[in-house]
CSV table of C-alpha atoms in Angstrom, one decimal:
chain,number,residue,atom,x,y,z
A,46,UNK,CA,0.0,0.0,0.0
A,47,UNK,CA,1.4,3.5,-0.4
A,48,UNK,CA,2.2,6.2,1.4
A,49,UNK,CA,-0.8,8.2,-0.1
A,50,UNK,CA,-3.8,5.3,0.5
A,51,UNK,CA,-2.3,5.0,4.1
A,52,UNK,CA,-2.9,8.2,5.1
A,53,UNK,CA,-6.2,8.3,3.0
A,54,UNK,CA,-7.5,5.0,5.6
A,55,UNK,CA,-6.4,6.6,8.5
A,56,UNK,CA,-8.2,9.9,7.9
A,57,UNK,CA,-11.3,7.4,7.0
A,58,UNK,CA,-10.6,5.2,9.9
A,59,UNK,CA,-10.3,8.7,12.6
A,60,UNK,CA,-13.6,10.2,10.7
A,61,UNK,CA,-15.7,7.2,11.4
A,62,UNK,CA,-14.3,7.1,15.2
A,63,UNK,CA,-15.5,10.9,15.4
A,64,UNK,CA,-18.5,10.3,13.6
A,65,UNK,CA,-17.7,13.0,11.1
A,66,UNK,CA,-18.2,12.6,7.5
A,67,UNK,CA,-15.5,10.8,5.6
A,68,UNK,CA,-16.4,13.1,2.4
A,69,UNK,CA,-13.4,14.9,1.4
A,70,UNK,CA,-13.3,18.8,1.9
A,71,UNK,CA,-14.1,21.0,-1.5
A,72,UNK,CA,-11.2,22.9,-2.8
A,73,UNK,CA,-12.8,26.4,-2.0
A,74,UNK,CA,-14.2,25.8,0.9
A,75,UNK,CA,-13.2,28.5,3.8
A,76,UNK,CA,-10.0,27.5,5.0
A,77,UNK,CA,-9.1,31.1,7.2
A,78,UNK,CA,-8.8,30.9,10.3
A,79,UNK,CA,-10.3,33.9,12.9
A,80,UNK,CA,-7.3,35.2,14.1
A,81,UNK,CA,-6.2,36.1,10.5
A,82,UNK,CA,-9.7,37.3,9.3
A,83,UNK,CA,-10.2,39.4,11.9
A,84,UNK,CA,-6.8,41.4,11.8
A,85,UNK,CA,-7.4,41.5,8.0
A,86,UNK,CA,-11.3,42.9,8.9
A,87,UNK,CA,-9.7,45.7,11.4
A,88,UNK,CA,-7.2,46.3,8.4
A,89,UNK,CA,-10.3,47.1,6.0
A,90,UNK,CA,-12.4,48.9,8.5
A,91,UNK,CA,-9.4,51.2,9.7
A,92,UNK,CA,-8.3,52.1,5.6
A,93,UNK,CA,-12.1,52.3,4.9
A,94,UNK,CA,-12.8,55.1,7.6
A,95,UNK,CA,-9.0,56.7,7.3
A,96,UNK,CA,-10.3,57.0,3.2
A,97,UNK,CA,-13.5,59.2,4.4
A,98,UNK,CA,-12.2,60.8,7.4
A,99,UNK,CA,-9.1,62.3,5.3
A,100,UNK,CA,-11.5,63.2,1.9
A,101,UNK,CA,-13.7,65.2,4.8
A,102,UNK,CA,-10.5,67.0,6.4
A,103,UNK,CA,-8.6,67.5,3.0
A,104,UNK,CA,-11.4,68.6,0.7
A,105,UNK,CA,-14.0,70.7,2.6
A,106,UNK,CA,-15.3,72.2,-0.3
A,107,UNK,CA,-15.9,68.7,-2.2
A,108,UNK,CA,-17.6,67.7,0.5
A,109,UNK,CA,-20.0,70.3,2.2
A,110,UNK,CA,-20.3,72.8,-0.3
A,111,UNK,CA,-21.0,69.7,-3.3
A,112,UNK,CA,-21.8,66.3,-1.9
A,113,UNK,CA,-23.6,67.9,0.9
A,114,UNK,CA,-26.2,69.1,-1.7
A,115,UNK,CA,-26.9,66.6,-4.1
A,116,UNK,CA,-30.1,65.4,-4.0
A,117,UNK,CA,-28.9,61.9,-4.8
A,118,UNK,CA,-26.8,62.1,-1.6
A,119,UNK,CA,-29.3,64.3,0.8
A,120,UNK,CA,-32.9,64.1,1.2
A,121,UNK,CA,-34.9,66.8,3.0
A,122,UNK,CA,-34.9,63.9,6.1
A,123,UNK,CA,-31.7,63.0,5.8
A,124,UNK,CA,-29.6,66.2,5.3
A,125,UNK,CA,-26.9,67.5,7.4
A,126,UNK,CA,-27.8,70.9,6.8
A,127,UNK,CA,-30.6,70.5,8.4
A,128,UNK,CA,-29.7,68.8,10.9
A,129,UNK,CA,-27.3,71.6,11.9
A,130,UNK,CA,-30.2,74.1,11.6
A,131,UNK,CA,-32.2,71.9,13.9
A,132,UNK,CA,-28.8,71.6,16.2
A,133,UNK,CA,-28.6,75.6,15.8
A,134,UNK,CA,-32.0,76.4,17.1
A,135,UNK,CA,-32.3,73.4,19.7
A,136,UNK,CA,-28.7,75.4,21.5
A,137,UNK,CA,-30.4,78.3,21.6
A,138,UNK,CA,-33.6,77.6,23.0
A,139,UNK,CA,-36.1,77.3,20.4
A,140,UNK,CA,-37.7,74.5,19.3
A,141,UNK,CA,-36.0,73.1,16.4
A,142,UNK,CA,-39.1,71.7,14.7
A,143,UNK,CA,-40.9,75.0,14.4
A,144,UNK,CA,-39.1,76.5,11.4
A,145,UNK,CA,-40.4,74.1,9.0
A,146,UNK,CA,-36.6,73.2,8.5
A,147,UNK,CA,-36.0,70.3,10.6
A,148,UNK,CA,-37.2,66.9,9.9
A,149,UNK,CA,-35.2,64.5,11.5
A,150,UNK,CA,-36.0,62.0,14.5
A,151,UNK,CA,-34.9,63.7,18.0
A,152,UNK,CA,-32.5,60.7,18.3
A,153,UNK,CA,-30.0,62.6,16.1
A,154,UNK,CA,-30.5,65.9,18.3
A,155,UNK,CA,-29.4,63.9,21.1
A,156,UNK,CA,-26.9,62.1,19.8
A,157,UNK,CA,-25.1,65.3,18.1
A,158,UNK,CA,-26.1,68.2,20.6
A,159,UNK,CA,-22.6,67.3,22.8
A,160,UNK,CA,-20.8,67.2,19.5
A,161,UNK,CA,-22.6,71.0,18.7
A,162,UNK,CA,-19.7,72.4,20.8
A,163,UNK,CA,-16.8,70.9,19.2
A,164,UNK,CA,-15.0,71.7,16.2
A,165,UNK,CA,-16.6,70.2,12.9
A,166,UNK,CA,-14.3,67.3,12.6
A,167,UNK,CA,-15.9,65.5,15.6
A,168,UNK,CA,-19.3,65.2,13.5
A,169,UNK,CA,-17.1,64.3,10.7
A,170,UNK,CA,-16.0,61.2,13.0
A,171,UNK,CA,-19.3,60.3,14.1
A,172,UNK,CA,-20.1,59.6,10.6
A,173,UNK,CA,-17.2,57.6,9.8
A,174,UNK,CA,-18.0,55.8,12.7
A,175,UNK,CA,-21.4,55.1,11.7
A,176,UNK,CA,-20.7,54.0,8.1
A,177,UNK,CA,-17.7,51.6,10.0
A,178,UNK,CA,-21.0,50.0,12.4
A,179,UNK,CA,-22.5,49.1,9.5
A,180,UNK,CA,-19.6,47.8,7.5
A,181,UNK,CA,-18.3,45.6,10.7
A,182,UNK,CA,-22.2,44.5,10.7
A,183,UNK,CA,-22.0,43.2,7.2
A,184,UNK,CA,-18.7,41.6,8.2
A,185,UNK,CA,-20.9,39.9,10.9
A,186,UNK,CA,-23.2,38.8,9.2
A,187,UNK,CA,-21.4,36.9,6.6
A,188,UNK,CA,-19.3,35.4,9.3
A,189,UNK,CA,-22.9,34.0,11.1
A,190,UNK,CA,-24.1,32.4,7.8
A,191,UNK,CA,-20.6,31.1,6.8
A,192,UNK,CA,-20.7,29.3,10.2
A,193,UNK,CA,-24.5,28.2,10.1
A,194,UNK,CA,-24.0,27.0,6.6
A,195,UNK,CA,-21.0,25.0,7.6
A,196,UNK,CA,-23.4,23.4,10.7
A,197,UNK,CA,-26.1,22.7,9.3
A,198,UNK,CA,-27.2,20.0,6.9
A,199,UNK,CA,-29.4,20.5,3.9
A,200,UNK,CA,-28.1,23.7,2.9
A,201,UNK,CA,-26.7,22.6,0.0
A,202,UNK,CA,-27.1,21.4,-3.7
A,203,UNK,CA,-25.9,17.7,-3.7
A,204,UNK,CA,-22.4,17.6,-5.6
A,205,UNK,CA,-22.2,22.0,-5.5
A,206,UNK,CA,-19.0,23.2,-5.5
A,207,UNK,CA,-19.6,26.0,-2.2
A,208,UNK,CA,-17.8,29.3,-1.8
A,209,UNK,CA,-18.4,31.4,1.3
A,210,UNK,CA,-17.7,35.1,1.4
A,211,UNK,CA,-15.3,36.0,3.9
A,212,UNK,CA,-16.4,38.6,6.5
A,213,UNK,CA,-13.0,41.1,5.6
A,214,UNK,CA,-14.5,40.8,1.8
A,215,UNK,CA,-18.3,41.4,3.0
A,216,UNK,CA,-16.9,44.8,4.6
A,217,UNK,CA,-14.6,45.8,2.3
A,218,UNK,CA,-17.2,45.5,-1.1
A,219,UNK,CA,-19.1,48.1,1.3
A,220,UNK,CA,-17.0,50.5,2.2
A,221,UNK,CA,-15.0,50.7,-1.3
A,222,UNK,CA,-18.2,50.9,-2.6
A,223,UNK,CA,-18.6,54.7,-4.3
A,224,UNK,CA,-22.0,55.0,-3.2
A,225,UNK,CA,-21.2,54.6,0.6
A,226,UNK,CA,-18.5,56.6,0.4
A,227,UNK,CA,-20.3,59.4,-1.7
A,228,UNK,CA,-23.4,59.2,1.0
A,229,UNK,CA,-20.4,59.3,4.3
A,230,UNK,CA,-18.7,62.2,2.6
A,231,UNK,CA,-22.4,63.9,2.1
A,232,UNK,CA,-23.0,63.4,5.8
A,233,UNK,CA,-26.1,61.8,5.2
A,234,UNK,CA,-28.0,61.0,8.6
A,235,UNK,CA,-28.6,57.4,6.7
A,236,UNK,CA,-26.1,56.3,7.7
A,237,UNK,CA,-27.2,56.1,11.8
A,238,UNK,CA,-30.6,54.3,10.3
A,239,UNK,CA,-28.6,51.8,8.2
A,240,UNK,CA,-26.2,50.7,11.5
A,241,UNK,CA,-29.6,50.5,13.1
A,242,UNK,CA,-30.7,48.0,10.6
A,243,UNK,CA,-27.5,45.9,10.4
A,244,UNK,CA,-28.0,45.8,14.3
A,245,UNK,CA,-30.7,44.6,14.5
A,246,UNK,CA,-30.6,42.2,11.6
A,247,UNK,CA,-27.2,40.7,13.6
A,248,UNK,CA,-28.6,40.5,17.1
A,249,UNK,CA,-31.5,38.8,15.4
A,250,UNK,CA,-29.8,36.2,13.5
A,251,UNK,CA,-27.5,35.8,17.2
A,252,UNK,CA,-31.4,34.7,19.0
A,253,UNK,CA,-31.0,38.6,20.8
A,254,UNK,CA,-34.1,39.1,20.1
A,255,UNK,CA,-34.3,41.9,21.9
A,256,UNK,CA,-31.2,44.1,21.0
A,257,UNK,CA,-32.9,43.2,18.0
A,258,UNK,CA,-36.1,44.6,18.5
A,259,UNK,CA,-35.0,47.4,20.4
A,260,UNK,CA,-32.3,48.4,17.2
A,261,UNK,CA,-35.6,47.8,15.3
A,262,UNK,CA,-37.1,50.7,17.2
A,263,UNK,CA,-34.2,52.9,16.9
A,264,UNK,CA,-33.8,52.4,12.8
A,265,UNK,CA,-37.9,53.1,12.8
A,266,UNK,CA,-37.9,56.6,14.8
A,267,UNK,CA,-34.6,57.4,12.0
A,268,UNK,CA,-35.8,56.4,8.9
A,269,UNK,CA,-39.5,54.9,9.5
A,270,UNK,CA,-39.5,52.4,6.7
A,271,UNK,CA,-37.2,49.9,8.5
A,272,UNK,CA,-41.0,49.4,11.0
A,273,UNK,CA,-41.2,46.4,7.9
A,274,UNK,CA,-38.1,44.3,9.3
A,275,UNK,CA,-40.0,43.4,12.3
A,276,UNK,CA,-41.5,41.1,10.2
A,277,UNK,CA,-38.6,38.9,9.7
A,278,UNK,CA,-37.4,40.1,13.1
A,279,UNK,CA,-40.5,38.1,14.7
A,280,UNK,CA,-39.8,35.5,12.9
A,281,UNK,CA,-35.9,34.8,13.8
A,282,UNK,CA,-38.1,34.5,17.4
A,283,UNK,CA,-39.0,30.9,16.2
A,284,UNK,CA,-42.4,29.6,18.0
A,285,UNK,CA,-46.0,31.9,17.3
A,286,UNK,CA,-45.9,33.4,20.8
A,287,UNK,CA,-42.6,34.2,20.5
A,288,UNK,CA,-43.1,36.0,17.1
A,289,UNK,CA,-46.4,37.8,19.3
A,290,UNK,CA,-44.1,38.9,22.1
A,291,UNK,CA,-41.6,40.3,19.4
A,292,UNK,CA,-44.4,42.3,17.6
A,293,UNK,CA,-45.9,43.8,21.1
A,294,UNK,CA,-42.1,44.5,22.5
A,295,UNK,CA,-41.7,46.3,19.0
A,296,UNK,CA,-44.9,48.6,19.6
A,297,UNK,CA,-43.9,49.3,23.2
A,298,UNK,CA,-40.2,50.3,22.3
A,299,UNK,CA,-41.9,52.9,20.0
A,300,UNK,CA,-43.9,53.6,22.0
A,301,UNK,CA,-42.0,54.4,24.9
A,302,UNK,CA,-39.5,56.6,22.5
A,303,UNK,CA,-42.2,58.5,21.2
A,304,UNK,CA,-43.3,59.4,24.8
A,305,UNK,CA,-39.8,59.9,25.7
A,306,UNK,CA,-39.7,62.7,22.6
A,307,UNK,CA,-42.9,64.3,23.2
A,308,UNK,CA,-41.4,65.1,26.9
A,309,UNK,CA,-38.2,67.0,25.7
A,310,UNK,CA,-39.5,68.1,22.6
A,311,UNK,CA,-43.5,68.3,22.6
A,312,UNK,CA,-46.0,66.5,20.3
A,313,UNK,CA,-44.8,68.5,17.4
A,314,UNK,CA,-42.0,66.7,16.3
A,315,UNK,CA,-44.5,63.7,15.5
A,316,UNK,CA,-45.8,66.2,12.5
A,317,UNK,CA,-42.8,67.1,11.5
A,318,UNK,CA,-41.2,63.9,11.4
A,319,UNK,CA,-43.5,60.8,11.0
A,320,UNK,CA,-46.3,62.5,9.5
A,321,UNK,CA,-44.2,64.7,6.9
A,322,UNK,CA,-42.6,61.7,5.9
A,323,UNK,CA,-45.7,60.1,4.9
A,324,UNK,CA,-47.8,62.7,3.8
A,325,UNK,CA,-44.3,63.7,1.9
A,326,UNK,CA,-44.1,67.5,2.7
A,327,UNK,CA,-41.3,68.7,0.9
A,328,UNK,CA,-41.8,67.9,-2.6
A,329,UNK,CA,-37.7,68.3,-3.3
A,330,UNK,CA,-36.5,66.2,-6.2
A,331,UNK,CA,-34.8,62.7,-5.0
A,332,UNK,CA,-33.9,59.3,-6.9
A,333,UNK,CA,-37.4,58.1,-6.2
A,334,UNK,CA,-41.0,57.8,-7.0
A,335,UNK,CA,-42.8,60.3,-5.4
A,336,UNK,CA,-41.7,64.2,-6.2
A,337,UNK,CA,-42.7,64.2,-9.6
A,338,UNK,CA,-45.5,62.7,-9.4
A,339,UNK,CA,-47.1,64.5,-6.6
A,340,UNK,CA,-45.7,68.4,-8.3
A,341,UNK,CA,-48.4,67.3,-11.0
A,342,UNK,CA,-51.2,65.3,-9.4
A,343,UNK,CA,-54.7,67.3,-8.4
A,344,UNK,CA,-55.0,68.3,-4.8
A,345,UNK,CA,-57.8,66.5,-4.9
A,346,UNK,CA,-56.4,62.9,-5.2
A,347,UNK,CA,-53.3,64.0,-3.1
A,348,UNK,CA,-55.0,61.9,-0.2
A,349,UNK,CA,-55.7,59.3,-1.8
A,350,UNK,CA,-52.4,58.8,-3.9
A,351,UNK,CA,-50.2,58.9,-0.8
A,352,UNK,CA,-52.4,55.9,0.9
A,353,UNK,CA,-51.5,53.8,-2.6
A,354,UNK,CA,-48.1,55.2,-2.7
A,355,UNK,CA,-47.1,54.1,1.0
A,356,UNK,CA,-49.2,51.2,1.3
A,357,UNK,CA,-47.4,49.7,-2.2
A,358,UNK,CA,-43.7,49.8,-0.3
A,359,UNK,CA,-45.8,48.5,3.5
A,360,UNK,CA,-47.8,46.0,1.8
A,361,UNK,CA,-44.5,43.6,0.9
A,362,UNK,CA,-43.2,43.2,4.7
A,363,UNK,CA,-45.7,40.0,5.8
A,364,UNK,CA,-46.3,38.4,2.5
A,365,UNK,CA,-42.1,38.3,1.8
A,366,UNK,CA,-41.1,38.0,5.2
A,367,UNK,CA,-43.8,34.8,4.9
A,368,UNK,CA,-42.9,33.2,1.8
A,369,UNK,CA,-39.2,33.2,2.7
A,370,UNK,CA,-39.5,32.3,6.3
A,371,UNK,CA,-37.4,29.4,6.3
A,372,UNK,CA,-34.2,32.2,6.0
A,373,UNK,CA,-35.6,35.5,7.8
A,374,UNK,CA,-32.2,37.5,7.0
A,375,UNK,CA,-33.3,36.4,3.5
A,376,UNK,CA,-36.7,38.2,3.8
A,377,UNK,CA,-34.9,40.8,5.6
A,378,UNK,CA,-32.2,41.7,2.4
A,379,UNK,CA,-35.1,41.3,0.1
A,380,UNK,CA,-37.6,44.2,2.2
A,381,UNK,CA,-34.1,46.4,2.5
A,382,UNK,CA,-34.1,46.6,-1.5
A,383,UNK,CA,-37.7,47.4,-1.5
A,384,UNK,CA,-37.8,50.1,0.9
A,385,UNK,CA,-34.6,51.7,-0.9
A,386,UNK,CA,-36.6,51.4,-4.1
A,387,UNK,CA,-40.6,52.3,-2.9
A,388,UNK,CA,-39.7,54.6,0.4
A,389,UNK,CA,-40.8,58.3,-0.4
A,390,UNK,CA,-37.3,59.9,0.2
A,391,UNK,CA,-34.5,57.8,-1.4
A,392,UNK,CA,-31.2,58.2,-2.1
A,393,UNK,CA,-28.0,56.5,-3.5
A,394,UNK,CA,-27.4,55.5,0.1
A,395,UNK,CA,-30.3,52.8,0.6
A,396,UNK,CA,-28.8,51.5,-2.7
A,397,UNK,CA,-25.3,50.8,-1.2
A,398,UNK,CA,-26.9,49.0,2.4
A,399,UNK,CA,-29.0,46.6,-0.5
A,400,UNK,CA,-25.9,46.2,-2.1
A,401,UNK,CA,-24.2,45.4,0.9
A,402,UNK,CA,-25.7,43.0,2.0
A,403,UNK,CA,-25.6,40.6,-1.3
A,404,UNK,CA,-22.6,39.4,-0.5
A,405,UNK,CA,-23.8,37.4,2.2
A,406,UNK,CA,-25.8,35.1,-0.5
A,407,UNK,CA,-22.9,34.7,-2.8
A,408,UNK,CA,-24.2,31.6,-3.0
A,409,UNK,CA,-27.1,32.7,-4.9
A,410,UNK,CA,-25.0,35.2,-7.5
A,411,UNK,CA,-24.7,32.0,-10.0
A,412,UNK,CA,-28.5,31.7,-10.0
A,413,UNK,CA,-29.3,35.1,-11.0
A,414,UNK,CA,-30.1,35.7,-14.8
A,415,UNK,CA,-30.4,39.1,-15.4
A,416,UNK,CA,-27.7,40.9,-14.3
A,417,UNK,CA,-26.4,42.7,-17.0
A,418,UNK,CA,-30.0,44.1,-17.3
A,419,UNK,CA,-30.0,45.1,-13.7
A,420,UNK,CA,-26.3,46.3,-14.0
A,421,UNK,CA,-26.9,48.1,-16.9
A,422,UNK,CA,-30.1,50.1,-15.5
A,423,UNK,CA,-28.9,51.2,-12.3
A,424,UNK,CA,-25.5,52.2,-14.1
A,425,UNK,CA,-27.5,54.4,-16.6
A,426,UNK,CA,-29.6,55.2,-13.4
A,427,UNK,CA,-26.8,56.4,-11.6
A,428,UNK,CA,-24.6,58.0,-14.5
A,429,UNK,CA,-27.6,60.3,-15.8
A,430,UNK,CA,-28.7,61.4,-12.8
A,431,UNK,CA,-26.1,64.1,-11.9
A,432,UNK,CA,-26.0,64.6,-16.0
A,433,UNK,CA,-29.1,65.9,-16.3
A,434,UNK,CA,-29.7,67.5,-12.9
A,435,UNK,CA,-27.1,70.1,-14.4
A,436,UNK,CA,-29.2,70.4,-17.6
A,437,UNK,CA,-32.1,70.8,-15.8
A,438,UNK,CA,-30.8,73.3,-12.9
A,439,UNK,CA,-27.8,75.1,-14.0
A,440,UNK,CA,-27.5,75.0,-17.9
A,441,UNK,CA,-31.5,75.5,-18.4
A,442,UNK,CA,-31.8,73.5,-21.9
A,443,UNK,CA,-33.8,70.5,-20.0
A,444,UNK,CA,-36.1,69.9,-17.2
A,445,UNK,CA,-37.6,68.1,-14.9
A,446,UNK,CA,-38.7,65.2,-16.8
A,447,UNK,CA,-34.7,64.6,-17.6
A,448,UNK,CA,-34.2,64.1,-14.0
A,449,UNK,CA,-37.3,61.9,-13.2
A,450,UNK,CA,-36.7,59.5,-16.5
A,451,UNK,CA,-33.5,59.1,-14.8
A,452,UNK,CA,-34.7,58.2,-11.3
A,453,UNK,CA,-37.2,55.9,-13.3
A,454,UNK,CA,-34.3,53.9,-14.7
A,455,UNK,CA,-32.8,53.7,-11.4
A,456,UNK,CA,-36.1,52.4,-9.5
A,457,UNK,CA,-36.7,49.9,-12.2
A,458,UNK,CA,-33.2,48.7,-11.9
A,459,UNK,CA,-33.6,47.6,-8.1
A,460,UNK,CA,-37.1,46.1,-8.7
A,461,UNK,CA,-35.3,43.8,-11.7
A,462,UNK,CA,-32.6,42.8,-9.2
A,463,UNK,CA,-35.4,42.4,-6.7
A,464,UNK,CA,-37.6,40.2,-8.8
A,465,UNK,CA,-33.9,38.2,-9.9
A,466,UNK,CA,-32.9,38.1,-6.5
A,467,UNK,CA,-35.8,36.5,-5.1
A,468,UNK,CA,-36.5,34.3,-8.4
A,469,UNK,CA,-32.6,33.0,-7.2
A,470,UNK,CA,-33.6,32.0,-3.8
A,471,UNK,CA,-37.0,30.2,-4.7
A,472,UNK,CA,-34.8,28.1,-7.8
A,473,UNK,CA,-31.7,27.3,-5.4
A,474,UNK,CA,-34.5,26.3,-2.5
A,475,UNK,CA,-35.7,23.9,-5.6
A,476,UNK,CA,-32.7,22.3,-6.3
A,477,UNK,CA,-31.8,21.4,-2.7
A,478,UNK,CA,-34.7,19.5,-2.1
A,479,UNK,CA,-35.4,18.1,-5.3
A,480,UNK,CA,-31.8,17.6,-7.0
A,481,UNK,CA,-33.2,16.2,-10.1
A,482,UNK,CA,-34.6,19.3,-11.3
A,483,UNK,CA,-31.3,21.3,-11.5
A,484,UNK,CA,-31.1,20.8,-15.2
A,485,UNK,CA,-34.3,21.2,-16.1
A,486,UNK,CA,-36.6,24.6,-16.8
A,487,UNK,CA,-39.3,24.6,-14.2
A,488,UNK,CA,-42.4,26.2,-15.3
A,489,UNK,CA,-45.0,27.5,-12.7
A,490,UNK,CA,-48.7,27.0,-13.9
C-alpha cells in the first residue's frame, strides 16, 4: 500500500471514530482561520474610515459645499444641513421643529447636541463611525451564515461546489463601494438608520431578540420604513408566541421613545417627522418615485395617492417575510431593497446597504439571470442622474422630466434585481430538495 492510501484509511478510519463525514473537503471551501480574518477585517475597517475621514478634512469644499447638496446624496430627512439648523435652534432655545426646516427624528438631536460644541471634525467622525457600524455588521453577518451554513445540513445542492464570502471581503465591497463613500462624505443621517438596521438584523440572526427589537425601534424613529423588518425580526423569534411577544415589545419600544420625545420636545415633532414623511411634505427632487408625481397630481387625489403610494412599499413586509421564512435574514435583504426602491425619500445611500448586504448570499450570485440588465439600468440610473440635474438646474436646456426619466431607470433597476434576487432564492431552495430538477426549466402553472 502506499504512502498516499495510508494516510487516505487513517483519515477514514479517525472520521468514522469521530463520527464525522468521511467526504473529502471542497477545494474552495473557507479555510481562514479567525485570528487572521479578523486582523485582515480591522485592516479594512481602519483604511475604509481613514479614506472618508481624510476626503472630509482635505477637501471641505468637495464635501459640504458639493456632496452635501446633491439630492442623490441628501434628502430633506436626511440632510446635514438641516440637521445643523435643527442643532442651531435646539442650542439656543427654540424648538427646532418649528421653522419648517428640521425633519429628522430627536435621536439625532441627542446624539449630536454634545458634539454641537466641538469643532466640525468630531461630527465628521461620528459619521465615519457610523458607516464603520454598519460595514463591521455586514462583516458579521457573513461570518454567522458562513458558520450556520457550515453546521447545518441541507443547505446545499448535492455535488455543489460551495464558496463562502469571507467577512473582511463582506466589509470591504461596502465600504469601497462609491455610493457609501459618496453618501459618508455627504453626511447623510442614513447612515445612523442603516447601523440601526445591520444591528438589528445581527442580534436577530445571534437569537438577541431583543437588542434586536430594540435596534428595530431605533432604525424606525430614523428612517420609518425599516418598521417592515420586524416582520422577519419576529420571525428569527422561532415559536408563534414568540413572534407575538416580538411584535408587542416592538410597539412598546416605539412607544416608549415617542413618549420619551414628546417630553423634551413636545407633540410636534410627531408632525414634523412621522407625518411629513408620509404625507411627503417637501416635494424636493430625490432618486425616487414620489416628487414628480405628486408636483403634478390634483390636490384633490393627493390623499388618496399617498395611501396607494405608502401602502405599495408597506404592503410587501408579511407576504415576503412569509414566503421566505425558512431564512428570515433572507426576507430581511429582500424588504431592504424594497424600501430603498418604494420609500418616499431615497437616495444612493439605501442602494449601497442593499448592495451590501448581497454578499452574504454569494451563494445565490450564479442563479441570477439578469444581471447585465440590472447592471446596466442602475449604471445608466446612476450615470444620468447628476448629467441631467445640471441640464435641468444650472444649464437650463432640459427639465424636470430629464431628472425623473432618470430616477425611473434607477427604480426599475432595483425592482429587476429584486424580482432576480428572489426568483434566485425560490430556484436554489428547488434544487436542494429536489436535485433532479437542476437541469431542467421549471415552469410555474
Amino acid at each position: 500500500m502506499s504512502a498516499g492510501s495510508k494516510r487516505g484509511g487513517d483519515a477514514l478510519v479517525d472520521a468514522l471514530r469521530s463520527g464525522r463525514s468521511a467526504e473529502p473537503k471542497r477545494a474552495n471551501a473557507p479555510v481562514w482561520t479567525a485570528r487572521a480574518e479578523s486582523k485582515q477585517l480591522a485592516y479594512v475597517l481602519l483604511l475604509g474610515s481613514m479614506l472618508r475621514l481624510g476626503l472630509l478634512l482635505l477637501f471641505p469644499d468637495l464635501t459640504q459645499r458639493w456632496l452635501a447638496g446633491r439630492v442623490e446624496l441628501s434628502t430633506p430627512v436626511t440632510s446635514f444641513k438641516r440637521l445643523a439648523e435643527g442643532l442651531h435652534l435646539s442650542a439656543r432655545g427654540i424648538s427646532p421643529y418649528d421653522g419648517g426646516v428640521f425633519h429628522q427624528s430627536p435621536l439625532l438631536l441627542l446624539v449630536f447636541r454634545p458634539l454641537y460644541y466641538l469643532p466640525d471634525a468630531a461630527m465628521s467622525v461620528a459619521f465615519v463611525a457610523a458607516d464603520a457600524l454598519v460595514a463591521l455588521g455586514l462583516a458579521k453577518l457573513a461570518g454567522a451564515r458562513a458558520a450556520q451554513l457550515q453546521r447545518s445540513t441541507g443547505t446545499a445542492v448535492p455535488g455543489e461546489t460551495r464558496f463562502i464570502c469571507r467577512p473582511s471581503v463582506a466589509a470591504m465591497l461596502y465600504l469601497f463601494n462609491p455610493l457609501a463613500i459618496a453618501t459618508a462624505l455627504a453626511r447623510s443621517t442614513i447612515v445612523f438608520s442603516h447601523a440601526a438596521i445591520v444591528g438589528a438584523l445581527y442580534l436577530g440572526t445571534q437569537g438577541l431578540i431583543t437588542g434586536a427589537v430594540v435596534c428595530a425601534a431605533v432604525a424606525t424613529h430614523l428612517s420609518l420604513y425599516p418598521a417592515m423588518l420586524i416582520a422577519p425580526i419576529a420571525l428569527m423569534a422561532g415559536s408563534g408566541r414568540g413572534i407575538v411577544r416580538t411584535v408587542i415589545m416592538f410597539a412598546c419600544t416605539i412607544g416608549m421613545l415617542h413618549v420619551l420625545f414628546v417630553a423634551i420636545y413636545g407633540a410636534e415633532y410627531f408632525a414634523a417627522t412621522v407625518d411629513f414623511t408620509v404625507r411627503v411634505g417637501d416635494l424636493q427632487p430625490t432618486v425616487g418615485l414620489f416628487w414628480y408625481f405628486f408636483i403634478e397630481i390634483f390636490d384633490e387625489f393627493r390623499a388618496f395617492f399617498i395611501v396607494v403610494f405608502q401602502l405599495t412599499a408597506l404592503a410587501f413586509a408579511v407576504p415576503v417575510a412569509w414566503r421566505f421564512r425558512h431564512d428570515p435574514l433572507f426576507a430581511a435583504t429582500m424588504l431592504v431593497g424594497i424600501i430603498s426602491a418604494l420609500k418616499s425619500y431615497p437616495a444612493w445611500g439605501d442602494l449601497a446597504l442593499f448592495l451590501g448586504l448581497l454578499p452574504v448570499y454569494e451563494d445565490l450570485l450564479k442563479y441570477l439571470q439578469y444581471t447585465f440588465l440590472s447592471a446596466n439600468l442602475l449604471l445608466y440610473g446612476i450615470g444620468l442622474a447628476p448629467v441631467f440635474w445640471y441640464l435641468w438646474i444650472e444649464q437650463g436646456s432640459g427639465n424636470a422630466n430629464f431628472f425623473y426619466a432618470a430616477t425611473l431607470v434607477y427604480v426599475f433597476g432595483q425592482i429587476a434585481l429584486l424580482f432576480d434576487l428572489g426568483s434566485a432564492m425560490l430556484r436554489r431552495s428547488l434544487d436542494i430538495h429536489h436535485p433532479e430538477t437542476r437541469n431542467r426549466t421549471v415552469i410555474q402553472d
